[in-house]
CSV table of N, CA and C in Angstrom, one decimal:
chain,number,residue,atom,x,y,z
N,1,UNK,N,-15.6,-56.4,70.2
N,1,UNK,CA,-15.6,-57.7,69.8
N,1,UNK,C,-17.0,-56.8,69.1
N,2,UNK,N,-17.3,-57.4,68.1
N,2,UNK,CA,-18.3,-57.1,67.1
N,2,UNK,C,-19.1,-58.5,67.2
N,3,UNK,N,-20.8,-58.3,67.4
N,3,UNK,CA,-21.5,-59.3,67.2
N,3,UNK,C,-22.7,-58.9,66.7
N,4,UNK,N,-23.2,-60.3,65.5
N,4,UNK,CA,-24.3,-60.0,65.2
N,4,UNK,C,-25.2,-60.7,65.5
N,5,UNK,N,-26.4,-60.4,66.0
N,5,UNK,CA,-27.5,-61.1,66.6
N,5,UNK,C,-29.0,-61.3,65.6
N,6,UNK,N,-28.6,-62.3,65.3
N,6,UNK,CA,-30.2,-62.9,64.1
N,6,UNK,C,-31.2,-63.3,64.8
N,7,UNK,N,-32.2,-63.0,64.1
N,7,UNK,CA,-33.8,-63.4,64.8
N,7,UNK,C,-34.5,-63.7,63.6
N,8,UNK,N,-35.6,-64.3,64.0
N,8,UNK,CA,-37.1,-64.2,63.0
N,8,UNK,C,-37.1,-65.6,62.7
N,9,UNK,N,-36.4,-66.5,62.3
N,9,UNK,CA,-36.0,-67.8,61.6
N,9,UNK,C,-37.5,-68.4,62.1
N,10,UNK,N,-37.7,-69.7,61.5
N,10,UNK,CA,-39.0,-70.5,62.0
N,10,UNK,C,-39.5,-71.7,61.0
N,11,UNK,N,-40.6,-72.1,61.3
N,11,UNK,CA,-40.9,-72.7,60.2
N,11,UNK,C,-42.6,-72.4,60.0
N,12,UNK,N,-42.5,-72.1,58.6
N,12,UNK,CA,-43.5,-71.7,57.8
N,12,UNK,C,-44.3,-72.5,56.8
N,13,UNK,N,-45.6,-72.6,56.3
N,13,UNK,CA,-45.9,-72.9,55.3
N,13,UNK,C,-45.9,-72.0,54.2
N,14,UNK,N,-45.9,-72.6,53.1
N,14,UNK,CA,-45.6,-72.3,51.7
N,14,UNK,C,-47.0,-70.9,51.5
N,15,UNK,N,-46.4,-69.9,51.2
N,15,UNK,CA,-47.4,-68.9,51.0
N,15,UNK,C,-47.3,-67.6,52.1
N,16,UNK,N,-46.5,-68.1,53.4
N,16,UNK,CA,-46.6,-67.5,54.3
N,16,UNK,C,-45.1,-66.3,54.3
N,17,UNK,N,-45.5,-66.1,55.4
N,17,UNK,CA,-44.2,-64.7,55.7
N,17,UNK,C,-43.3,-64.8,56.7
N,18,UNK,N,-42.4,-64.1,56.9
N,18,UNK,CA,-41.4,-64.0,57.9
N,18,UNK,C,-40.5,-62.7,58.1
N,19,UNK,N,-40.2,-62.7,58.9
N,19,UNK,CA,-39.6,-61.1,59.3
N,19,UNK,C,-38.1,-61.8,59.9
N,20,UNK,N,-36.8,-61.2,59.4
N,20,UNK,CA,-35.5,-61.8,60.2
N,20,UNK,C,-34.9,-60.1,60.3
N,21,UNK,N,-34.5,-60.2,61.7
N,21,UNK,CA,-33.8,-59.3,61.8
N,21,UNK,C,-32.2,-59.5,62.1
N,22,UNK,N,-31.4,-58.6,62.2
N,22,UNK,CA,-29.9,-58.7,62.1
N,22,UNK,C,-29.4,-57.7,63.0
N,23,UNK,N,-29.1,-57.3,64.4
N,23,UNK,CA,-28.2,-56.4,64.9
N,23,UNK,C,-27.0,-56.1,64.7
N,24,UNK,N,-26.5,-55.5,64.6
N,24,UNK,CA,-24.9,-55.3,64.6
N,24,UNK,C,-24.4,-54.7,66.2
N,25,UNK,N,-23.6,-55.4,66.7
N,25,UNK,CA,-22.9,-54.7,67.9
N,25,UNK,C,-21.5,-54.4,68.0
N,26,UNK,N,-20.7,-53.5,68.8
N,26,UNK,CA,-19.3,-53.7,68.6
N,26,UNK,C,-18.9,-52.5,68.1
N,27,UNK,N,-17.3,-52.7,67.8
N,27,UNK,CA,-16.8,-51.3,67.7
N,27,UNK,C,-16.1,-51.3,65.9
N,28,UNK,N,-17.1,-51.4,65.4
N,28,UNK,CA,-17.3,-51.1,63.6
N,28,UNK,C,-17.2,-49.8,63.2
N,29,UNK,N,-16.1,-49.0,62.7
N,29,UNK,CA,-16.1,-48.0,62.9
N,29,UNK,C,-16.8,-47.7,61.7
N,30,UNK,N,-16.9,-47.9,60.7
N,30,UNK,CA,-18.1,-47.4,59.4
N,30,UNK,C,-18.3,-49.2,58.7
N,31,UNK,N,-19.7,-49.0,58.5
N,31,UNK,CA,-20.2,-49.9,58.0
N,31,UNK,C,-20.7,-49.6,56.6
N,32,UNK,N,-20.4,-50.6,55.7
N,32,UNK,CA,-20.5,-50.3,54.3
N,32,UNK,C,-21.7,-50.6,53.5
N,33,UNK,N,-21.7,-52.2,54.0
N,33,UNK,CA,-22.7,-52.8,53.4
N,33,UNK,C,-23.3,-54.1,54.5
N,34,UNK,N,-25.1,-54.0,54.7
N,34,UNK,CA,-25.3,-54.9,55.6
N,34,UNK,C,-26.1,-56.0,54.5
N,35,UNK,N,-26.2,-57.3,54.7
N,35,UNK,CA,-26.9,-58.0,53.5
N,35,UNK,C,-27.3,-59.6,54.4
N,36,UNK,N,-28.0,-60.0,53.3
N,36,UNK,CA,-28.1,-61.4,53.7
N,36,UNK,C,-27.8,-62.6,53.1
N,37,UNK,N,-27.5,-63.3,53.3
N,37,UNK,CA,-26.9,-64.7,52.8
N,37,UNK,C,-27.8,-66.2,53.2
N,38,UNK,N,-27.9,-67.1,51.9
N,38,UNK,CA,-28.5,-68.4,52.7
N,38,UNK,C,-27.7,-69.7,52.1
N,39,UNK,N,-28.2,-70.8,52.9
N,39,UNK,CA,-27.5,-71.8,52.4
N,39,UNK,C,-28.2,-72.9,52.6
N,40,UNK,N,-28.5,-73.7,51.3
N,40,UNK,CA,-29.2,-74.7,51.9
N,40,UNK,C,-28.7,-75.9,51.2
N,41,UNK,N,-29.0,-77.3,52.1
N,41,UNK,CA,-28.6,-78.4,52.0
N,41,UNK,C,-27.7,-78.5,50.5
N,42,UNK,N,-26.7,-78.9,50.3
N,42,UNK,CA,-26.5,-79.5,49.2
N,42,UNK,C,-25.6,-77.7,48.1
N,43,UNK,N,-26.2,-77.1,48.8
N,43,UNK,CA,-26.3,-75.8,47.8
N,43,UNK,C,-24.7,-74.8,48.5
N,44,UNK,N,-24.2,-73.7,47.4
N,44,UNK,CA,-23.2,-72.7,48.1
N,44,UNK,C,-24.3,-72.2,48.9
N,45,UNK,N,-23.5,-70.9,49.7
N,45,UNK,CA,-23.8,-69.9,50.3
N,45,UNK,C,-24.2,-69.1,48.8
N,46,UNK,N,-25.3,-68.5,48.8
N,46,UNK,CA,-25.7,-67.7,47.9
N,46,UNK,C,-26.4,-66.2,48.8
N,47,UNK,N,-25.9,-65.0,48.0
N,47,UNK,CA,-26.6,-63.4,48.5
N,47,UNK,C,-28.1,-63.7,48.3
N,48,UNK,N,-28.5,-63.3,49.0
N,48,UNK,CA,-30.0,-63.0,48.9
N,48,UNK,C,-30.5,-61.7,48.8
N,49,UNK,N,-30.0,-60.8,49.5
N,49,UNK,CA,-30.1,-59.2,49.4
N,49,UNK,C,-29.3,-58.5,50.2
N,50,UNK,N,-28.6,-57.1,49.6
N,50,UNK,CA,-27.9,-56.3,50.3
N,50,UNK,C,-28.2,-55.1,50.1
N,51,UNK,N,-27.8,-54.3,51.4
N,51,UNK,CA,-28.6,-52.7,51.5
N,51,UNK,C,-26.9,-52.5,51.4
N,52,UNK,N,-26.4,-51.3,50.3
N,52,UNK,CA,-25.2,-50.7,50.3
N,52,UNK,C,-25.4,-49.3,50.7
N,53,UNK,N,-24.8,-49.3,51.6
N,53,UNK,CA,-24.8,-47.8,52.2
N,53,UNK,C,-24.0,-46.7,51.5
N,54,UNK,N,-23.0,-47.4,51.3
N,54,UNK,CA,-22.3,-46.4,50.1
N,54,UNK,C,-22.7,-46.0,48.6
N,55,UNK,N,-23.4,-46.6,48.3
N,55,UNK,CA,-24.6,-46.2,46.8
N,55,UNK,C,-25.6,-45.3,47.7
N,56,UNK,N,-25.7,-44.4,48.8
N,56,UNK,CA,-26.7,-44.0,49.1
N,56,UNK,C,-28.2,-45.0,49.8
N,57,UNK,N,-27.6,-46.1,50.0
N,57,UNK,CA,-29.0,-46.4,50.6
N,57,UNK,C,-29.8,-47.6,49.4
N,58,UNK,N,-28.7,-48.2,48.2
N,58,UNK,CA,-29.2,-48.7,47.3
N,58,UNK,C,-29.1,-50.0,47.7
N,59,UNK,N,-30.3,-51.1,47.1
N,59,UNK,CA,-30.7,-52.3,47.5
N,59,UNK,C,-30.3,-53.4,46.3
N,60,UNK,N,-30.2,-54.9,46.4
N,60,UNK,CA,-29.6,-55.8,45.4
N,60,UNK,C,-30.6,-57.1,46.2
N,61,UNK,N,-30.9,-57.9,45.1
N,61,UNK,CA,-31.8,-59.0,45.1
N,61,UNK,C,-31.6,-60.2,44.2
N,62,UNK,N,-31.2,-61.2,44.9
N,62,UNK,CA,-31.5,-62.5,43.9
N,62,UNK,C,-32.0,-62.6,43.2
N,63,UNK,N,-32.3,-62.8,41.8
N,63,UNK,CA,-33.3,-62.8,41.2
N,63,UNK,C,-34.9,-63.7,41.8
N,64,UNK,N,-34.4,-64.7,42.4
N,64,UNK,CA,-35.2,-66.0,42.7
N,64,UNK,C,-36.2,-65.1,43.8
N,65,UNK,N,-35.6,-63.7,44.5
N,65,UNK,CA,-36.6,-63.6,45.8
N,65,UNK,C,-37.2,-62.2,45.1
N,66,UNK,N,-36.8,-61.5,44.4
N,66,UNK,CA,-36.9,-60.3,43.5
N,66,UNK,C,-38.4,-60.3,43.6
N,67,UNK,N,-38.9,-59.5,44.3
N,67,UNK,CA,-40.6,-58.9,44.6
N,67,UNK,C,-41.2,-59.6,45.5
N,68,UNK,N,-40.5,-60.7,46.2
N,68,UNK,CA,-41.4,-61.0,47.1
N,68,UNK,C,-40.2,-60.5,48.9
N,69,UNK,N,-39.0,-60.4,48.4
N,69,UNK,CA,-38.1,-60.3,49.7
N,69,UNK,C,-38.0,-58.8,49.8
N,70,UNK,N,-37.9,-58.0,51.0
N,70,UNK,CA,-37.7,-56.4,51.0
N,70,UNK,C,-36.6,-56.6,52.0
N,71,UNK,N,-34.9,-55.7,51.9
N,71,UNK,CA,-34.5,-55.5,52.7
N,71,UNK,C,-34.3,-54.0,53.0
N,72,UNK,N,-34.3,-53.9,54.7
N,72,UNK,CA,-34.3,-52.4,54.8
N,72,UNK,C,-33.3,-52.3,56.0
N,73,UNK,N,-33.2,-51.0,56.2
N,73,UNK,CA,-32.0,-50.7,57.4
N,73,UNK,C,-32.4,-49.6,58.1
N,74,UNK,N,-32.3,-50.6,59.7
N,74,UNK,CA,-32.5,-49.1,60.8
N,74,UNK,C,-31.0,-48.5,60.9
N,75,UNK,N,-30.8,-47.5,60.7
N,75,UNK,CA,-29.5,-46.7,60.8
N,75,UNK,C,-29.2,-46.4,62.2
N,76,UNK,N,-30.0,-46.1,62.8
N,76,UNK,CA,-29.7,-45.5,64.1
N,76,UNK,C,-29.3,-46.8,65.0
N,77,UNK,N,-29.8,-48.0,64.7
N,77,UNK,CA,-29.5,-49.0,65.3
N,77,UNK,C,-28.7,-50.0,65.2
N,78,UNK,N,-28.3,-49.8,63.7
N,78,UNK,CA,-27.4,-50.8,62.9
N,78,UNK,C,-27.8,-52.5,62.6
N,79,UNK,N,-29.4,-52.5,62.3
N,79,UNK,CA,-30.1,-52.9,62.2
N,79,UNK,C,-30.4,-53.3,60.7
N,80,UNK,N,-30.6,-54.7,60.4
N,80,UNK,CA,-30.8,-55.0,59.1
N,80,UNK,C,-32.5,-55.8,59.2
N,81,UNK,N,-33.0,-55.5,58.4
N,81,UNK,CA,-34.1,-56.4,58.2
N,81,UNK,C,-34.8,-57.2,57.1
N,82,UNK,N,-35.0,-58.2,56.9
N,82,UNK,CA,-35.6,-58.7,55.7
N,82,UNK,C,-36.8,-59.5,55.7
N,83,UNK,N,-37.8,-58.9,54.9
N,83,UNK,CA,-39.1,-59.1,55.4
N,83,UNK,C,-39.4,-60.3,54.0
N,84,UNK,N,-40.0,-61.7,54.5
N,84,UNK,CA,-39.9,-62.4,53.2
N,84,UNK,C,-41.4,-62.9,53.2
N,85,UNK,N,-41.9,-62.7,52.0
N,85,UNK,CA,-43.3,-63.0,51.7
N,85,UNK,C,-43.1,-64.2,50.6
N,86,UNK,N,-44.7,-64.5,50.9
N,86,UNK,CA,-45.0,-65.6,49.8
N,86,UNK,C,-43.8,-66.8,49.7
N,87,UNK,N,-43.6,-66.9,50.7
N,87,UNK,CA,-42.4,-68.3,51.1
N,87,UNK,C,-42.5,-69.3,50.3
N,88,UNK,N,-41.6,-69.9,49.5
N,88,UNK,CA,-41.8,-71.2,48.8
N,88,UNK,C,-40.7,-72.3,49.6
N,89,UNK,N,-40.9,-73.6,49.3
N,89,UNK,CA,-40.1,-74.7,49.8
N,89,UNK,C,-38.9,-74.3,49.4
N,90,UNK,N,-38.7,-73.7,48.5
N,90,UNK,CA,-37.1,-73.6,48.0
N,90,UNK,C,-36.4,-72.6,48.9
N,91,UNK,N,-37.2,-71.8,49.6
N,91,UNK,CA,-36.6,-70.6,50.4
N,91,UNK,C,-36.0,-71.3,51.6
N,92,UNK,N,-36.1,-72.7,51.9
N,92,UNK,CA,-35.8,-73.3,52.8
N,92,UNK,C,-34.2,-73.3,53.3
N,93,UNK,N,-33.6,-72.5,53.8
N,93,UNK,CA,-32.0,-72.4,54.3
N,93,UNK,C,-31.9,-72.2,55.3
N,94,UNK,N,-30.5,-72.0,56.1
N,94,UNK,CA,-29.9,-71.2,56.9
N,94,UNK,C,-29.6,-69.6,56.6
N,95,UNK,N,-30.5,-69.2,57.3
N,95,UNK,CA,-30.0,-67.5,56.6
N,95,UNK,C,-29.1,-66.8,57.5
N,96,UNK,N,-28.1,-66.2,57.1
N,96,UNK,CA,-26.9,-65.5,57.1
N,96,UNK,C,-26.8,-64.0,57.0
N,97,UNK,N,-26.6,-63.3,58.4
N,97,UNK,CA,-26.8,-61.7,58.3
N,97,UNK,C,-24.9,-61.5,58.0
N,98,UNK,N,-24.5,-60.8,56.9
N,98,UNK,CA,-23.4,-60.3,56.6
N,98,UNK,C,-23.4,-58.7,56.7
N,99,UNK,N,-21.8,-58.3,57.6
N,99,UNK,CA,-21.8,-57.0,57.5
N,99,UNK,C,-20.3,-56.9,57.0
N,100,UNK,N,-20.1,-56.1,56.1
N,100,UNK,CA,-18.9,-55.6,55.4
N,100,UNK,C,-18.9,-54.3,55.7
N,101,UNK,N,-17.2,-53.6,56.5
N,101,UNK,CA,-17.4,-52.2,57.1
N,101,UNK,C,-15.5,-51.9,57.0
N,102,UNK,N,-15.2,-51.0,57.4
N,102,UNK,CA,-14.2,-50.6,57.9
N,102,UNK,C,-13.8,-50.3,59.2
N,103,UNK,N,-12.0,-50.7,59.9
N,103,UNK,CA,-12.1,-50.4,60.9
N,103,UNK,C,-11.7,-48.7,60.8
N,104,UNK,N,-11.3,-48.3,62.1
N,104,UNK,CA,-11.1,-46.6,61.8
N,104,UNK,C,-9.6,-46.5,60.9
N,105,UNK,N,-9.1,-47.2,60.7
N,105,UNK,CA,-7.7,-47.2,59.6
N,105,UNK,C,-8.3,-47.4,58.3
N,106,UNK,N,-9.2,-48.0,58.3
N,106,UNK,CA,-9.8,-48.3,57.1
N,106,UNK,C,-9.3,-49.7,56.5
N,107,UNK,N,-9.0,-50.1,57.2
N,107,UNK,CA,-9.0,-51.5,56.8
N,107,UNK,C,-10.3,-52.7,56.8
N,108,UNK,N,-10.4,-53.3,55.7
N,108,UNK,CA,-11.7,-53.7,55.7
N,108,UNK,C,-11.9,-55.0,56.6
N,109,UNK,N,-13.3,-55.0,56.8
N,109,UNK,CA,-13.4,-55.9,57.8
N,109,UNK,C,-15.1,-56.7,57.4
N,110,UNK,N,-15.3,-57.8,57.8
N,110,UNK,CA,-16.2,-58.1,57.5
N,110,UNK,C,-16.8,-59.5,58.5
N,111,UNK,N,-18.1,-59.5,59.0
N,111,UNK,CA,-18.4,-60.3,60.0
N,111,UNK,C,-19.8,-61.2,59.4
N,112,UNK,N,-20.1,-62.1,60.2
N,112,UNK,CA,-20.9,-63.2,60.1
N,112,UNK,C,-21.8,-63.2,61.1
N,113,UNK,N,-23.2,-63.6,61.2
N,113,UNK,CA,-24.0,-64.0,62.2
N,113,UNK,C,-24.0,-65.5,62.3
N,114,UNK,N,-24.2,-66.4,63.2
N,114,UNK,CA,-24.5,-67.8,63.1
N,114,UNK,C,-25.6,-68.4,62.5
N,115,UNK,N,-26.4,-67.4,61.6
N,115,UNK,CA,-27.4,-68.3,61.0
N,115,UNK,C,-28.8,-68.3,61.8
N,116,UNK,N,-30.0,-68.3,61.1
N,116,UNK,CA,-31.0,-68.5,61.7
N,116,UNK,C,-31.5,-69.5,60.2
N,117,UNK,N,-32.3,-70.7,61.3
N,117,UNK,CA,-32.7,-71.4,60.0
N,117,UNK,C,-34.6,-70.9,60.0
N,118,UNK,N,-34.7,-71.3,58.5
N,118,UNK,CA,-35.9,-70.6,57.8
N,118,UNK,C,-36.6,-72.2,57.2
N,119,UNK,N,-37.8,-72.9,57.3
N,119,UNK,CA,-37.9,-73.9,56.9
N,119,UNK,C,-39.6,-73.5,56.5
N,120,UNK,N,-39.9,-74.0,55.2
N,120,UNK,CA,-41.2,-73.6,54.5
N,120,UNK,C,-41.4,-74.9,53.8
N,121,UNK,N,-42.5,-75.1,54.8
N,121,UNK,CA,-43.3,-76.6,54.2
N,121,UNK,C,-44.0,-76.4,53.1
N,122,UNK,N,-44.5,-77.7,52.2
N,122,UNK,CA,-45.1,-77.0,51.3
N,122,UNK,C,-46.6,-77.7,51.4
């Protein structure tokens, strides 16, 4: 059974910082991508940042967070982090950890965390 355990959400004032973490556990044979999505009320879920292992650890970010957020990975522990600086009220959302990988027979698999809420007050 695969589990994604997220932590680090909370309430902060504009300009503040938070660090989200997501630890993956269970029988994932190979992890290809670890990332963060978010969904605000009335909006669709969107990609915030991704760490693409298959590309040698390349990263990509939504334009709205570029320069403020940083994604990183602890390879040994299958943990991904999202450092969020200079937070804005429009960053308020539920943030979801996402893992894409492959089973031992290379069948593609995808898992989601339950989400952690981030609220940024003005």
